[in-house]
Coordinates of C-alpha atoms and ligand atoms in Angstrom, one line a residue:
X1 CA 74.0 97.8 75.3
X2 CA 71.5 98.4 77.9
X3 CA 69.0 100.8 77.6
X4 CA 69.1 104.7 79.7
X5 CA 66.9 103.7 82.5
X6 CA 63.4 105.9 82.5
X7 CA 63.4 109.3 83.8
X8 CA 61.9 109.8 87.3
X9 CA 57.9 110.9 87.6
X10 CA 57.4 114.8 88.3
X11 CA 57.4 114.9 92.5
X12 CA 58.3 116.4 95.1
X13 CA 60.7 115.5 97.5
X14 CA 60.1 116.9 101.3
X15 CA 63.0 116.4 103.8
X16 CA 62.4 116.7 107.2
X17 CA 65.8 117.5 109.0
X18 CA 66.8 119.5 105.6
X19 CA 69.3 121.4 107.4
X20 CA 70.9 118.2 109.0
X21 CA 74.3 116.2 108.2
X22 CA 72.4 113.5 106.1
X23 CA 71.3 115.7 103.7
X24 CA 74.1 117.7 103.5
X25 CA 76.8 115.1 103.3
X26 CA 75.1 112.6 101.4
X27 CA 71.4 113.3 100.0
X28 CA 72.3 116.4 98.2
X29 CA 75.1 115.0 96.4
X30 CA 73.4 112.2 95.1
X31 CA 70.6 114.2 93.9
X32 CA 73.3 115.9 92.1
X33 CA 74.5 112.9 91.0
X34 CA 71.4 111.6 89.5
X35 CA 70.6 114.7 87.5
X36 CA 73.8 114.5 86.1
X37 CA 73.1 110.6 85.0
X38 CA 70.1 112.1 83.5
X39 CA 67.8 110.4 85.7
X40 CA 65.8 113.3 87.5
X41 CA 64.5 116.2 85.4
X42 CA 63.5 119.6 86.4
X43 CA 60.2 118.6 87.8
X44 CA 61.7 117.7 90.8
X45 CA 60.9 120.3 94.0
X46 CA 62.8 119.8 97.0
X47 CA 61.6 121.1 100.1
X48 CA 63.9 121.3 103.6
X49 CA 61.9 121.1 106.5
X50 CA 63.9 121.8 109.5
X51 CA 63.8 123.7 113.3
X52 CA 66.1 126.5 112.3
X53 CA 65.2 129.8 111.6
X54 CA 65.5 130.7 107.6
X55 CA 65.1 131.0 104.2
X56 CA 65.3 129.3 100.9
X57 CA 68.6 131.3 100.7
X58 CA 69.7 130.1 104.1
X59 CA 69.2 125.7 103.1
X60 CA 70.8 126.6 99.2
X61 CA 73.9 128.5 101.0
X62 CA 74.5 125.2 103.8
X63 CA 74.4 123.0 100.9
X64 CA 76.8 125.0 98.4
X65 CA 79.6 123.8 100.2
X66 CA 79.1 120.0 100.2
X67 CA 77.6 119.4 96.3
X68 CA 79.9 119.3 93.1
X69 CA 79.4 123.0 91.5
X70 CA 78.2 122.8 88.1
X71 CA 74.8 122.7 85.9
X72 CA 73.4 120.3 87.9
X73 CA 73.3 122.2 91.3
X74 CA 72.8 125.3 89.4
X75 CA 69.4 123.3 88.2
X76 CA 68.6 121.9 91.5
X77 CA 69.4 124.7 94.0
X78 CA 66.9 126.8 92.4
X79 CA 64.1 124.3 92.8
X80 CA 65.0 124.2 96.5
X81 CA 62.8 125.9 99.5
X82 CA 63.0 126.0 103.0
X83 CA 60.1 125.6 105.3
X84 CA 61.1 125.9 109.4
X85 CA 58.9 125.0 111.9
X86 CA 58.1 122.4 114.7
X87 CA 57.4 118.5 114.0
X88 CA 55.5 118.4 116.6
X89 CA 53.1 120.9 115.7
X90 CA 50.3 120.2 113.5
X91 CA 50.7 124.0 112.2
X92 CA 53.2 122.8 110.4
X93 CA 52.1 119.7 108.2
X94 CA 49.3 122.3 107.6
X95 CA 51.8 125.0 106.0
X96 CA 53.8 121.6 104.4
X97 CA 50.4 120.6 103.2
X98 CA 50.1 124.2 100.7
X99 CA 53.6 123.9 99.4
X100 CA 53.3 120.6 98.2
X101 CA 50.4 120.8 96.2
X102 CA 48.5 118.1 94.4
X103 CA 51.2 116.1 92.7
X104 CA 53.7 113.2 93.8
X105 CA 55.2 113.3 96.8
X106 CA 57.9 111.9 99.1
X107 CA 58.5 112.7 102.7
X108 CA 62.2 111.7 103.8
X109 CA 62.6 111.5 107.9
X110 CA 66.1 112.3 108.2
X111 CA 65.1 113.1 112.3
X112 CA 66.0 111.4 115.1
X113 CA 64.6 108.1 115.1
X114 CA 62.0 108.8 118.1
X115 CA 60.0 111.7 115.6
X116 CA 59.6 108.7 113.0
X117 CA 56.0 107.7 114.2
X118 CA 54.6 110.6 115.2
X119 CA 55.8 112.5 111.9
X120 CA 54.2 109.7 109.9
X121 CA 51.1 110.0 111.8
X122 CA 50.8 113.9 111.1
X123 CA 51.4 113.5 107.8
X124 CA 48.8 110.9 107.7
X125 CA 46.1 113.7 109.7
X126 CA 47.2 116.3 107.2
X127 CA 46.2 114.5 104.3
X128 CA 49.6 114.4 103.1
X129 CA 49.9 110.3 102.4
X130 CA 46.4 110.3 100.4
X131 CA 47.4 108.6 97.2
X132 CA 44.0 109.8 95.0
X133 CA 43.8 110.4 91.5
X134 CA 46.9 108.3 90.4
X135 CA 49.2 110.5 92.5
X136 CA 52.2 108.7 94.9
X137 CA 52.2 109.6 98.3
X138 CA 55.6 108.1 99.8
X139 CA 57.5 107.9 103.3
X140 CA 61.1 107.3 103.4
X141 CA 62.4 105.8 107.2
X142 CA 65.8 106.4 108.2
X143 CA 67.7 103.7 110.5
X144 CA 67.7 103.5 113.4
X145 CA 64.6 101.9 113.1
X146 CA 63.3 101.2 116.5
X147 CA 65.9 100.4 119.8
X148 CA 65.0 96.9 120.3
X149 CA 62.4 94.2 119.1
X150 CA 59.3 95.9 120.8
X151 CA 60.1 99.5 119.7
X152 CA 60.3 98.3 116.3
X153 CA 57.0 96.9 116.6
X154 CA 55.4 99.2 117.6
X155 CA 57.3 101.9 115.3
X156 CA 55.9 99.7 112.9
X157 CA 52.4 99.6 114.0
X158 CA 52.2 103.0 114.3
X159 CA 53.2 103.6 110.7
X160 CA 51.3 101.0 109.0
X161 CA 48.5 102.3 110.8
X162 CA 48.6 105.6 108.6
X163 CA 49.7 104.1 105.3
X164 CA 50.4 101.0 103.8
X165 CA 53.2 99.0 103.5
X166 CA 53.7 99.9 99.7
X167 CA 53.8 103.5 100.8
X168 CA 56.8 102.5 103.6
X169 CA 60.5 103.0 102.3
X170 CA 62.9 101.6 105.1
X171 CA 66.3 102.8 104.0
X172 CA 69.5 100.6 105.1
X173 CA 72.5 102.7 103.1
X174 CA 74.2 99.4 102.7
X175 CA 71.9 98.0 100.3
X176 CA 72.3 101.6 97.9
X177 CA 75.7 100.3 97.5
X178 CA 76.7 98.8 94.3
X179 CA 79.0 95.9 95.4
X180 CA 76.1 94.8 98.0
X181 CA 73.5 94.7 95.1
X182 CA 76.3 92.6 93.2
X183 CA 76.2 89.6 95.9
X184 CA 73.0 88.7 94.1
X185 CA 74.0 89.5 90.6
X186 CA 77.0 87.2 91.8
X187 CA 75.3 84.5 93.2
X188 CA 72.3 83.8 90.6
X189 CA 74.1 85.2 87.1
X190 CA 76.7 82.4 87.9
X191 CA 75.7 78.8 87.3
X192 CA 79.1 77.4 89.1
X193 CA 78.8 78.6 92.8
X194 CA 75.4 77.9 93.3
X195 CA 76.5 74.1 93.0
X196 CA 78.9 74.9 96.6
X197 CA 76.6 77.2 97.9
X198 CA 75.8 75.2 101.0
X199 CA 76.4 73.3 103.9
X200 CA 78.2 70.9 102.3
X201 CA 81.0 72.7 100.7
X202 CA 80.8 75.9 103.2
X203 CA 82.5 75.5 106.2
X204 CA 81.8 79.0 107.7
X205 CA 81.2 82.5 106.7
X206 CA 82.4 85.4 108.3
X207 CA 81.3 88.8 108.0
X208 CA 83.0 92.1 108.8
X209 CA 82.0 95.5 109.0
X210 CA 85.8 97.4 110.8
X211 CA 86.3 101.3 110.5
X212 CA 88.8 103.5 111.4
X213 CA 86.9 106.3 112.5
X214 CA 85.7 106.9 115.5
X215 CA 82.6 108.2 117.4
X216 CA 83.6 112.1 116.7
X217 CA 81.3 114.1 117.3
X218 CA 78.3 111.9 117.3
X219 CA 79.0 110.7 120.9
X220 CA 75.1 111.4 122.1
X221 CA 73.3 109.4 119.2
X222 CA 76.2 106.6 119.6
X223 CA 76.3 106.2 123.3
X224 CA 72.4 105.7 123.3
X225 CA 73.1 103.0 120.6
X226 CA 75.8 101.1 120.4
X227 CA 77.3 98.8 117.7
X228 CA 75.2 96.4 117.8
X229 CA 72.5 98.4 117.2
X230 CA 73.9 100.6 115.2
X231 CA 75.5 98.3 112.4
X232 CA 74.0 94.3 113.3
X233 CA 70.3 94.0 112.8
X234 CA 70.7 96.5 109.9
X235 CA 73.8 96.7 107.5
X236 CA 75.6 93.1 108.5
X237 CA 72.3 91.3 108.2
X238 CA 71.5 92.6 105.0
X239 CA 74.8 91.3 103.5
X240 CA 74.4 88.1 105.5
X241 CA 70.7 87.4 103.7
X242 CA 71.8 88.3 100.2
X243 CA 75.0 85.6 100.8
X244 CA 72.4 82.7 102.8
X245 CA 68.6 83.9 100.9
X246 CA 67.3 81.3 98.1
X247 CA 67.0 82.3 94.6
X248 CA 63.8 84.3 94.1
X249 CA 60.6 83.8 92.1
X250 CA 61.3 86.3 89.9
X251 CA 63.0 90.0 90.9
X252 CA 60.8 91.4 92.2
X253 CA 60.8 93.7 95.1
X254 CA 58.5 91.2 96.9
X255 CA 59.8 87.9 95.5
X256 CA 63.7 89.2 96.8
X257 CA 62.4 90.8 100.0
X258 CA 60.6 87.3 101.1
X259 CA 63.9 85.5 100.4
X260 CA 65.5 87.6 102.3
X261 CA 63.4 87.9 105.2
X262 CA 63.5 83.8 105.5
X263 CA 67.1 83.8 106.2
X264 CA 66.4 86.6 108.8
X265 CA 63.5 84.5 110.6
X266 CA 65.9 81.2 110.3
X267 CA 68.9 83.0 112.1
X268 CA 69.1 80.5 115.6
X269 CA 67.3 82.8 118.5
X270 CA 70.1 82.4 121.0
X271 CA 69.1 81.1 124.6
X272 CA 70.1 83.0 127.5
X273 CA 72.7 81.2 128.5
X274 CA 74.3 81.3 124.6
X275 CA 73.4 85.2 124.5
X276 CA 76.6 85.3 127.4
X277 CA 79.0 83.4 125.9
X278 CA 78.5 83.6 122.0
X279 CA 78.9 87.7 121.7
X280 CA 82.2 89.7 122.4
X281 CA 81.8 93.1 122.9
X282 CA 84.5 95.9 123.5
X283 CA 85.2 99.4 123.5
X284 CA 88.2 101.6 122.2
X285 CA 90.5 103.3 124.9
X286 CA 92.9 106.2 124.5
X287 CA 95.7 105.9 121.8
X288 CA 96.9 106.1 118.3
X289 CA 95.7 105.1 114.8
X290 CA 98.7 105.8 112.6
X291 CA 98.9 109.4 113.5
X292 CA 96.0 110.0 114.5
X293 CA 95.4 110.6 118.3
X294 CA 92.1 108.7 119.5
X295 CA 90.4 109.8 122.6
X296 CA 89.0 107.1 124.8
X297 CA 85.5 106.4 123.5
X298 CA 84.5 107.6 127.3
X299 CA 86.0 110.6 126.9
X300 CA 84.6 111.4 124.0
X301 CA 82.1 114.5 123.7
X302 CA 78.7 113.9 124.8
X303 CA 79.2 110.3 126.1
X304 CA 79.1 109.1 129.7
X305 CA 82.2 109.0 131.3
X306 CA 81.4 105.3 132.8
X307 CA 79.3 104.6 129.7
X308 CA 79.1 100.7 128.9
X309 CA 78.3 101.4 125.5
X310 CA 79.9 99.1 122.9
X311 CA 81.8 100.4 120.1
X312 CA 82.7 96.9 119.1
X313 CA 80.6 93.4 118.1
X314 CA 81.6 90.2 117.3
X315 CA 79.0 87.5 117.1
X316 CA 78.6 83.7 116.1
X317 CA 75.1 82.8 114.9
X318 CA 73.5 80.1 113.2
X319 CA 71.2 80.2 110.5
X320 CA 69.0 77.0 110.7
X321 CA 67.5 76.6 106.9
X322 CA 68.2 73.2 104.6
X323 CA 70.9 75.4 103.1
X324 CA 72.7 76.4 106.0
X325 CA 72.1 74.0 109.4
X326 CA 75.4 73.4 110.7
X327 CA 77.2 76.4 109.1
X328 CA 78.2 79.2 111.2
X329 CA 78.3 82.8 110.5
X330 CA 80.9 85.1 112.3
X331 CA 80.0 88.8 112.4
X332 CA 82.0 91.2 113.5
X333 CA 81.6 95.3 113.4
X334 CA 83.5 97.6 115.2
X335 CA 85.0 101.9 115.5
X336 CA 88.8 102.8 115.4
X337 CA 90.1 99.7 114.4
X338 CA 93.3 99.0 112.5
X339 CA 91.9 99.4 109.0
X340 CA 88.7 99.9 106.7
X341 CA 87.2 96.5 105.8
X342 CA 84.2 95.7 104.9
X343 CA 84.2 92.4 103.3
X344 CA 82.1 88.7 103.3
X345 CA 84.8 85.6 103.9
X346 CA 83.3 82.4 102.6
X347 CA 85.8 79.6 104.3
X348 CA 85.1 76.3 101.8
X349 CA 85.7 72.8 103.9
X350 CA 89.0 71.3 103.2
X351 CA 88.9 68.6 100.0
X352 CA 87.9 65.2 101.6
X353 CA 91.5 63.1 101.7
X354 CA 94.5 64.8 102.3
X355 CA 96.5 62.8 98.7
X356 CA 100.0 64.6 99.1
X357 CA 101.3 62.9 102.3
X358 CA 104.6 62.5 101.0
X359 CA 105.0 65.9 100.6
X360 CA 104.4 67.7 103.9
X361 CA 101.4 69.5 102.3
X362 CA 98.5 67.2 104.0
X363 CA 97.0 70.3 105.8
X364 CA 95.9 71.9 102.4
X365 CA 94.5 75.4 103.5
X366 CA 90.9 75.7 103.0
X367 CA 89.4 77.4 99.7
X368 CA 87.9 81.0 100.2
X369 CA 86.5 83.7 98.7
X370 CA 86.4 87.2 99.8
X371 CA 83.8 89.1 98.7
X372 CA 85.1 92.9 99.3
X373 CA 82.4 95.4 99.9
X374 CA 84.7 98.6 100.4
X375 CA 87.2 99.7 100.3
X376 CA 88.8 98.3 96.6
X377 CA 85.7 96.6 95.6
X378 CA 86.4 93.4 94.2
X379 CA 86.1 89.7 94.6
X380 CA 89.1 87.4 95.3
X381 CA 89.0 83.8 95.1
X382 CA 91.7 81.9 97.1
X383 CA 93.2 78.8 95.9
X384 CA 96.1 75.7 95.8
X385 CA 98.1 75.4 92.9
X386 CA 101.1 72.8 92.4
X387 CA 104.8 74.5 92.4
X388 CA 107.1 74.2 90.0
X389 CA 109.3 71.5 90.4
X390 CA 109.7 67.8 91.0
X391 CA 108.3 67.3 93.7
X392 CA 104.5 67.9 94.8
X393 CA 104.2 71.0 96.5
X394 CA 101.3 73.4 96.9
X395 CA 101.0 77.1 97.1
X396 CA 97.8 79.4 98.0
X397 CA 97.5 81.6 95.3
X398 CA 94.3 84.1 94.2
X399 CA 92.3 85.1 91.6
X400 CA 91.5 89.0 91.7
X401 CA 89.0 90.9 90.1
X402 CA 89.1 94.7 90.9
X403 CA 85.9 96.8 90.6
X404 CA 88.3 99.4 89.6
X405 CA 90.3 98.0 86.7
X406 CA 86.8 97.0 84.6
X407 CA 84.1 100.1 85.7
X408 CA 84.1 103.4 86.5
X409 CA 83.1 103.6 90.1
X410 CA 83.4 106.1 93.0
X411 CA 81.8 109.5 93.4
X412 CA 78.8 107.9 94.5
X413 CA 77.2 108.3 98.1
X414 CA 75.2 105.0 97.6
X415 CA 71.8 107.0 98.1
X416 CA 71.3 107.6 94.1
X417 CA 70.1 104.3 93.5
X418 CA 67.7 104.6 96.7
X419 CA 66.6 108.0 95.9
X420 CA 66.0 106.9 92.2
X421 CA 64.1 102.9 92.9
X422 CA 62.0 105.3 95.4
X423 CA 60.8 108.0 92.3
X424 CA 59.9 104.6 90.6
X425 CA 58.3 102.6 92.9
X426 CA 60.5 99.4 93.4
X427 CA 60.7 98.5 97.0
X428 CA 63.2 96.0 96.4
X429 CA 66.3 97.7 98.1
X430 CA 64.1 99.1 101.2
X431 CA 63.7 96.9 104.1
X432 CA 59.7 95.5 104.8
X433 CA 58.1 95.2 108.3
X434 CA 59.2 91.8 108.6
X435 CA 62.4 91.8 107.6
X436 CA 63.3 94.6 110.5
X437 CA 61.4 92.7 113.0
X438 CA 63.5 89.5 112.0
X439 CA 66.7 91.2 112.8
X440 CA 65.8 92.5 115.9
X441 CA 64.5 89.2 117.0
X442 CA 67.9 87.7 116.2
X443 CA 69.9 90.4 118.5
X444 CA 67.5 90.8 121.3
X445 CA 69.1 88.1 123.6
X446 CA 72.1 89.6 123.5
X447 CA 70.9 93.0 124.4
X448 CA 69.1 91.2 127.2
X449 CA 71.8 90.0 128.6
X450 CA 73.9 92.7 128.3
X451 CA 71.5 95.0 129.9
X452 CA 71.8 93.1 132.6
X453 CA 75.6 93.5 132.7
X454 CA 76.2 89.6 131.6
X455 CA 78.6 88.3 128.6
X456 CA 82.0 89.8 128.1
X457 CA 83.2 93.4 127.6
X458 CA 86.8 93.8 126.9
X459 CA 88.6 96.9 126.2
X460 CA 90.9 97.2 122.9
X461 CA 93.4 99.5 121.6
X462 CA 92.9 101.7 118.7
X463 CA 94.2 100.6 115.7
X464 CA 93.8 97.3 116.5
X465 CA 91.8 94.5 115.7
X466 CA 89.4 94.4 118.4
X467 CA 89.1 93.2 122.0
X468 CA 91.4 89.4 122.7
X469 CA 88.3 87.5 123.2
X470 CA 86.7 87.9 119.8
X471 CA 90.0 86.2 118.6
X472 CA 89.1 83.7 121.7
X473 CA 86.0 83.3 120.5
X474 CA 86.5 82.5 117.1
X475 CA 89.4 80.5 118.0
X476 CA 87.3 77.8 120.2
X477 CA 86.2 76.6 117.2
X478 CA 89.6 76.2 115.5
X479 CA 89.2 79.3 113.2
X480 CA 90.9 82.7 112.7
X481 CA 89.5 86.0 111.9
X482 CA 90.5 87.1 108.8
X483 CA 93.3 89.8 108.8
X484 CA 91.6 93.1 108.5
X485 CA 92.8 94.9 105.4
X486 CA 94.4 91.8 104.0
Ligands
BG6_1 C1 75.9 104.1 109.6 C2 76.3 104.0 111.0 O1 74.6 103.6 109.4 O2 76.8 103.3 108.8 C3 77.7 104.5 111.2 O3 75.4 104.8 111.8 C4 78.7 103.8 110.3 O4 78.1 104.4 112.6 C5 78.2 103.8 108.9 O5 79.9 104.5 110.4 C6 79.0 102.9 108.0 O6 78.6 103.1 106.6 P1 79.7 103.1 105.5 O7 78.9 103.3 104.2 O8 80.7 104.3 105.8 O9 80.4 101.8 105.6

């Protein structure tokens, strides 16, 4: 049996936009969470910083609502405090500065992206990200992180400016999520794939990111951003580096985070004329998901009624390592589609010589295996078998393994583990300088060109699988998107 992991170091944990969605919805509760696994103690003071007028009272009673009552909360809501004010203000970081004392600190920017920098760099003038006398001093970055390449960069400069790199925690939610940090357990805990783990046994891989939901109510953050900004560069290039990244050095946070940033920088810039043809992006109209009414994404609050906004993504890219050349990788991300899916589809090339000619079965199917992110977390591996009888015939069959039916799993908001390998120090789940630049390199053609109105933009209906010419542009190359929710 493994041993409790170590109780979190005494700190405190600042959040500026306390009063906000994030840490309503999701932070809280996984604080909650990790008391209740034993993992933070009652040293832990939280402070909300937020715009709204109030009290302690005031940030306790917004979060009663969204936290699981018991001890826990009862423990935590009493170490709570509010502090409003005005980011922009130095007035503020100077009153922040007296509440947080001497000891360990954290400072989580759950603000808009465009307050990241100059938050960071007030916190640096206060004082705040001094780490003296064996104290941490510790800044955790939301995403979006930057809008393109050179906003990244810059957001980038502008931080590591005011504190160093090992004082930077660049959160992407997808890699707090259990069956994400399993794709490595997967990979280098299991001597027999890594033998097929490459261009000569991969034909493609495809990645998918679909959601039901639509833009609701967050119409004025979506139409400024997009789906390819919103989900690419970020969440689908984290799972496509833990599938294509070499085995580390060892594991740690550095060793893992190079690996994975060298699949990043080896994903094939496109040229401009590629950047046209080899994206597909759409957005929703009015209709029905099951029965559910969907609005038209441009009638949806807050967006522009001719907005050109994409609320759907589907790319082919190439990742041009040893391991990879000649492999491509299908991505695909999009709102109010006909199901839930998040899953990796590795597509194995067909066995060499077709030996069953007799038989009708010469066009064996191709091997896969479906790595299922969420929802029903599990891992299926899809294979030929003979059929009973006298005669040689094959059938695709699949080997299932459920999260479900061997763990106890659920509950969780993905943030605990973040919240907790923050407390400790282990950088390995947070996203370094590099890697973020890497993915934005990779996308930027494509927002070229579609800033200036070029590649295709296709309208699809909700509920279903995206915009005809994704299909169209998977298909040139003799392939089909896996079914979503299959
Ligand atoms: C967020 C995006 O980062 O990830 C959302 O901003 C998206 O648009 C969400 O819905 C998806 O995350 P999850 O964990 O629900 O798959």
């Amino acid at each position: 049996m493994s041993a409790q992991p170590p109780q979190a170091p005494a700190a405190t944990l600042v959040i500026l936009g306390g009063t906000g969605d994030l840490t309503r919805r999701l932070l809280m509760p996984a604080l909650v969470n990790l008391c209740g696994d034993g993992l933070i103690g009652d040293d832990l003071k939280i402070i909300g910083v937020g715009s709204r007028e109030g009290d302690d009272e005031m940030l306790r009673g917004l979060l009663d609502e969204f936290v699981a009552k018991g001890p826990c909360w009862d423990k935590l809501r009493g170490c709570i405090s509010y502090l409003p004010g005005d980011f922009t203000t130095d007035e503020l970081f100077e009153a922040l500065k007296g509440k947080v004392g001497d000891g360990n600190a954290a400072f989580y920017l759950a603000t808009p992206g465009q307050f990241f920098g100059p938050i960071v760099q007030k916190l640096a003038k206060a004082g705040l990200m001094e780490e003296s006398d064996g104290r941490f001093r510790r800044v955790l970055v939301e995403k979006p992180y930057g809008h393109d390449l050179a906003s990244a960069h810059e957001l980038n400069e502008q931080i590591l400016t005011c504190v160093a790199e090992s004082q930077v925690y660049r959160i992407d939610h997808f890699l707090g999520k259990e069956t994400v940090q399993n794709i490595m357990v997967m990979r280098f805990a299991n001597a027999f794939l890594e033998a097929a783990w490459n261009n000569r046994y991969i034909d493609h891989v495809q990645i998918t990111a679909a959601e039901t939901v639509d833009v609701g109510s967050r119409g004025s953050f979506y139409d400024a951003t997009g789906a390819m900004r919103d989900m690419v560069p970020n969440h689908l290039f984290q799972l496509l580096a833990m599938v294509g990244m070499e085995a580390p050095n060892d594991f740690t946070a550095d060793a893992i985070r190079t690996e994975k940033a060298k699949v990043l920088k080896a994903i094939r810039t496109p040229t401009a004329e590629e950047a046209k043809t080899e994206a597909v992006r759409g957005q929703y109209g009015a209709g029905r998901i099951g029965d559910r009414d969907v609005t038209a994404y441009t009638a949806t609050a807050d967006v522009a009624s001719d907005s050109k906004t994409e609320t759907y993504v589907a790319l082919k890219l190439w990742v041009d390592s040893w391991r990879w050349v000649g492999v491509p990788f299908y991505l695909r991300t999009g709102k109010a589609l006909a199901a839930r899916d998040t899953e990796i589809v590795i597509t194995f090339k067909r066995v060499p010589l077709a030996l069953f000619q007799e038989t009708q079965v010469d066009t064996l199917p191709p091997n896969r295996l479906i790595l299922q992110i969420q929802p029903d977390e599990g891992i299926h591996l899809c294979f030929e078998v003979k059929k009973p009888g006298a005669k040689i015939d094959t059938a695709s069959v699949s080997m299932d393994f459920a999260y479900a039916d061997c763990f106890k799993i659920g509950g969780r908001t993905g943030y605990e583990t973040l919240l907790y390998d923050m407390f400790m120090g282990d950088q390995t789940l947070f996203q370094r300088a590099d890697q973020i630049e890497a993915g934005w390199a990779a996308v930027q053609p494509f927002l070229d060109a579609w800033a200036k109105g070029e590649g295709v933009m296709e309208d699809y209906a909700p509920g279903s699988a995206g915009p005809a010419a994704a299909d169209a542009l998977i298909a040139r190359d003799g392939i089909q998107w896996h079914a979503l929710g299959a």
